[in-house]
XYZ file of C-alpha atoms in Angstrom:
134
model
C -5.184 -55.576 -104.751
C -2.835 -56.078 -107.562
C -1.788 -53.509 -110.557
C -4.655 -55.322 -112.864
C -7.511 -55.558 -109.552
C -6.396 -51.776 -109.157
C -6.841 -51.563 -112.856
C -10.424 -52.980 -113.302
C -12.212 -50.865 -109.908
C -10.560 -47.608 -111.662
C -11.908 -48.879 -115.100
C -15.315 -49.645 -113.725
C -15.791 -46.169 -111.936
C -14.639 -44.062 -115.220
C -17.075 -45.583 -117.189
C -19.353 -44.743 -114.216
C -18.751 -40.654 -114.253
C -21.294 -38.686 -115.019
C -21.812 -35.225 -113.755
C -25.619 -35.856 -113.393
C -25.559 -39.485 -111.049
C -21.329 -39.577 -110.770
C -18.609 -37.681 -109.486
C -15.379 -38.291 -108.489
C -13.418 -35.446 -106.269
C -9.686 -35.429 -106.046
C -7.234 -33.618 -103.275
C -3.985 -32.921 -104.944
C -0.424 -31.382 -103.749
C 0.577 -30.013 -106.880
C 1.417 -33.703 -109.255
C 0.433 -35.300 -105.937
C -2.597 -36.949 -105.559
C -3.767 -37.543 -102.253
C -6.999 -37.698 -101.384
C -10.350 -39.133 -103.881
C -14.539 -40.275 -102.438
C -17.231 -40.510 -105.812
C -20.679 -39.194 -104.801
C -22.932 -41.689 -106.587
C -26.767 -40.993 -106.698
C -29.822 -43.099 -108.462
C -31.664 -41.413 -110.518
C -35.520 -43.258 -109.503
C -37.817 -41.308 -108.870
C -37.842 -42.208 -105.231
C -34.200 -42.268 -103.917
C -33.049 -39.557 -106.129
C -33.283 -36.681 -103.608
C -30.683 -38.280 -101.569
C -26.019 -39.017 -102.723
C -23.516 -42.376 -101.509
C -20.000 -41.542 -101.160
C -18.181 -44.111 -101.645
C -14.032 -44.805 -101.428
C -13.669 -41.947 -99.436
C -9.354 -42.466 -99.028
C -6.514 -40.063 -98.344
C -2.691 -41.282 -97.841
C -2.413 -42.425 -94.714
C 1.114 -40.383 -94.895
C -0.362 -37.089 -95.207
C -3.495 -38.226 -93.118
C -3.828 -34.745 -89.133
C -3.582 -32.272 -92.788
C -7.219 -31.338 -93.380
C -6.537 -33.480 -96.598
C -10.252 -35.605 -95.849
C -11.719 -32.588 -94.377
C -12.058 -30.359 -96.925
C -12.534 -33.546 -99.742
C -15.546 -34.282 -97.818
C -16.348 -30.463 -97.741
C -15.867 -30.255 -101.112
C -18.007 -33.366 -101.676
C -21.409 -31.252 -99.615
C -20.848 -28.715 -101.935
C -21.075 -29.886 -104.998
C -23.098 -32.473 -103.896
C -25.689 -29.267 -103.096
C -25.044 -26.966 -105.282
C -23.888 -28.691 -108.426
C -26.167 -32.073 -108.192
C -29.067 -30.844 -105.963
C -29.073 -33.431 -103.765
C -30.936 -32.859 -100.644
C -29.022 -35.572 -98.132
C -25.980 -37.816 -98.359
C -25.412 -41.704 -97.147
C -21.777 -42.919 -96.019
C -20.587 -46.020 -94.266
C -17.165 -46.731 -92.723
C -15.428 -49.022 -91.022
C -16.420 -48.890 -86.957
C -12.756 -48.970 -85.175
C -10.510 -46.587 -86.826
C -12.130 -43.181 -85.789
C -13.983 -42.573 -88.603
C -17.078 -41.535 -87.272
C -15.644 -39.266 -84.737
C -14.371 -37.795 -88.082
C -17.254 -37.840 -89.837
C -18.760 -36.384 -86.762
C -16.911 -33.930 -86.590
C -17.905 -32.521 -89.829
C -21.470 -32.805 -89.352
C -22.697 -36.256 -89.998
C -25.429 -38.733 -87.253
C -24.434 -42.653 -87.374
C -27.872 -43.709 -88.020
C -27.432 -47.520 -87.184
C -24.223 -50.129 -87.897
C -24.503 -53.552 -90.105
C -22.734 -55.709 -86.994
C -19.747 -57.548 -88.850
C -20.069 -56.613 -91.937
C -16.693 -55.858 -92.977
C -14.147 -59.517 -92.774
C -10.419 -57.429 -92.891
C -9.209 -61.076 -92.608
C -9.158 -63.866 -89.600
C -10.716 -63.057 -87.220
C -10.981 -59.775 -87.710
C -14.828 -58.869 -88.198
C -15.157 -55.090 -87.789
C -18.485 -53.848 -87.822
C -20.091 -51.254 -91.110
C -21.290 -48.253 -89.570
C -24.406 -45.950 -91.340
C -23.722 -41.653 -91.705
C -26.016 -39.450 -92.363
C -25.805 -35.359 -93.556
C -28.963 -33.205 -94.502
C -27.663 -31.135 -96.809
């Protein structure tokens, strides 16, 4: 992504922020942003009890230091205690160990979309669908 694409993505996220429907959770080390994620929920009555995690990311050089676990723990707390959600969902890229990472935190794999993610020519990956009861 170039700088303009990143700026547009950030603007879209910031524009959607709302305490009831969209939150950003960030992890920092001093002045350095080391990880972040977005919690979203729909207000439609049939599905307003669950939320979706988006853009779960940590700096690659900081992986293995507990940043991701801390983010996920805080996201769980915010979703349950502040947003009143009962369930969380996320979709993760297969083939890099994310299923194991999330599984250690209580998430369950509930399905896959085969070949849903095209990282490049000849590099298609499953999207792993995961669920957490709060």
